[in-house]
Tab-separated table of C-alpha atoms in Angstrom:
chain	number	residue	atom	x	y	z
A	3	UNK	CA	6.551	34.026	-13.046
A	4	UNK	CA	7.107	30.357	-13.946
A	5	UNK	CA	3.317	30.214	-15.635
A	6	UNK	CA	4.592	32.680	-18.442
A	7	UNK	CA	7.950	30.665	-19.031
A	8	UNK	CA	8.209	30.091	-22.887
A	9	UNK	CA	9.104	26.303	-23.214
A	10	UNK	CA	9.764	27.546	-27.043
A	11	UNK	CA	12.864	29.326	-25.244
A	12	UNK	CA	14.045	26.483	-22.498
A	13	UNK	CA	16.369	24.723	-23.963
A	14	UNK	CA	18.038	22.566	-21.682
A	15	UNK	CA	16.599	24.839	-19.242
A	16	UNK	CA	13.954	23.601	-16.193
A	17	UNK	CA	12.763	26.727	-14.169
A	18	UNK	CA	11.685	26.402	-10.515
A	19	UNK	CA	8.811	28.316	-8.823
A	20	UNK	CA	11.511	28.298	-5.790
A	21	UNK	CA	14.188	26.416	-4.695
A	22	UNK	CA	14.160	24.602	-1.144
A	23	UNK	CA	16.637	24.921	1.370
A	24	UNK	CA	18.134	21.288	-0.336
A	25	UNK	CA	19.859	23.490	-3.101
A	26	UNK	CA	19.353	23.331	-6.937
A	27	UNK	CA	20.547	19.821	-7.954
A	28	UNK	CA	17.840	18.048	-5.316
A	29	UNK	CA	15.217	20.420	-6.422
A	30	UNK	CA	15.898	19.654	-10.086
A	31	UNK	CA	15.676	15.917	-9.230
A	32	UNK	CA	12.556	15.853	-6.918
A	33	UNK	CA	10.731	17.843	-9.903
A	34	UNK	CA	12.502	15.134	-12.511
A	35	UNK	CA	10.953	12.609	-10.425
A	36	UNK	CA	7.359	14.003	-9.944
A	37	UNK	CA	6.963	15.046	-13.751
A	38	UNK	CA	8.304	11.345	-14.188
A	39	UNK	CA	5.737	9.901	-11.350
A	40	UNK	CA	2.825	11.737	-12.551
A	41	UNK	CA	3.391	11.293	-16.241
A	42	UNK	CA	4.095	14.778	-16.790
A	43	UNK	CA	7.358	14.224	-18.995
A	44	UNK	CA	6.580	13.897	-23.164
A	45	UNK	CA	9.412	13.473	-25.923
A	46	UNK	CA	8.766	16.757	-28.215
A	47	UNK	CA	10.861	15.864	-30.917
A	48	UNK	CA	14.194	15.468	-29.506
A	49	UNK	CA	13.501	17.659	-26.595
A	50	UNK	CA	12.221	16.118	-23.379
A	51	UNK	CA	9.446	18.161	-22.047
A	52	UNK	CA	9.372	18.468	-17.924
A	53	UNK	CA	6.481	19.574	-16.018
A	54	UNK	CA	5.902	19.408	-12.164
A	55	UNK	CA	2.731	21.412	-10.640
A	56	UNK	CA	2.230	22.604	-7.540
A	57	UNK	CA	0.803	20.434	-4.878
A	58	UNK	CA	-1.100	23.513	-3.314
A	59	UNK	CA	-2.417	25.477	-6.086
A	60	UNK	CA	-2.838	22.203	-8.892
A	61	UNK	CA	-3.225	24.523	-11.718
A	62	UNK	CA	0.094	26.245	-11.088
A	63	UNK	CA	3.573	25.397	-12.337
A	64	UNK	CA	5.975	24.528	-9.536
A	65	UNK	CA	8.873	23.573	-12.543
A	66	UNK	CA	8.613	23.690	-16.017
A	67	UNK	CA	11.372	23.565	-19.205
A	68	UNK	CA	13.012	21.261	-21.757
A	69	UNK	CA	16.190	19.527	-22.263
A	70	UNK	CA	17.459	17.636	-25.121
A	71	UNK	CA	16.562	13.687	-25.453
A	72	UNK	CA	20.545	13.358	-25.037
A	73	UNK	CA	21.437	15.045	-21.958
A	74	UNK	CA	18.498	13.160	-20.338
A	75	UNK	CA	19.369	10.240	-20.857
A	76	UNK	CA	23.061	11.227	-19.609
A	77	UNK	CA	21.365	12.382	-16.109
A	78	UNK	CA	19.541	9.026	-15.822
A	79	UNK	CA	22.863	6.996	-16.923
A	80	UNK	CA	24.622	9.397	-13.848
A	81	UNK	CA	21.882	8.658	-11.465
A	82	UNK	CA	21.914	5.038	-12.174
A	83	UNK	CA	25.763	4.209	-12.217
A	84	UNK	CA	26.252	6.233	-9.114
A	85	UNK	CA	23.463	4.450	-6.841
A	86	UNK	CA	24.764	3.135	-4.031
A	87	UNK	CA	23.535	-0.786	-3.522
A	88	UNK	CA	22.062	-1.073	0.323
């Protein structure tokens, strides 16, 4: 169960309540984006903490982990240099 995950334990690790039919890498992102959105995402150190709750049950996890301060900033360089200009 994703409510008993032990962030202590996630290192660059973000756990899903379920994955949609969009695969792993778009879940990961829409959750990135809501715990962004919502303000759900705190530096711990140099960890960044990611949270996303469910939009049903509000006091239930729908993603939760940490990754270090690093490798975030490498996903957000990825996203940013591979955007495609409309």
């Amino acid at each position: 169960c994703i409510q008993n995950v032990n962030l202590a334990e996630c290192k660059n690790n973000v756990s899903f309540s379920k994955i949609k039919k969009r695969g792993n890498l778009l879940s990961f992102l829409g959750h990135l984006r809501n715990s962004i959105a919502h303000g759900l995402i705190y530096k711990d150190g140099q960890q960044i903490r990611i949270t996303d709750y469910s939009f049903i049950k509000p006091t239930h996890f729908s993603a939760r982990g940490m990754m270090d301060c690093e490798l975030f900033t490498q996903i957000l360089n990825l996203i940013k240099t591979n955007v495609v200009e409309l």
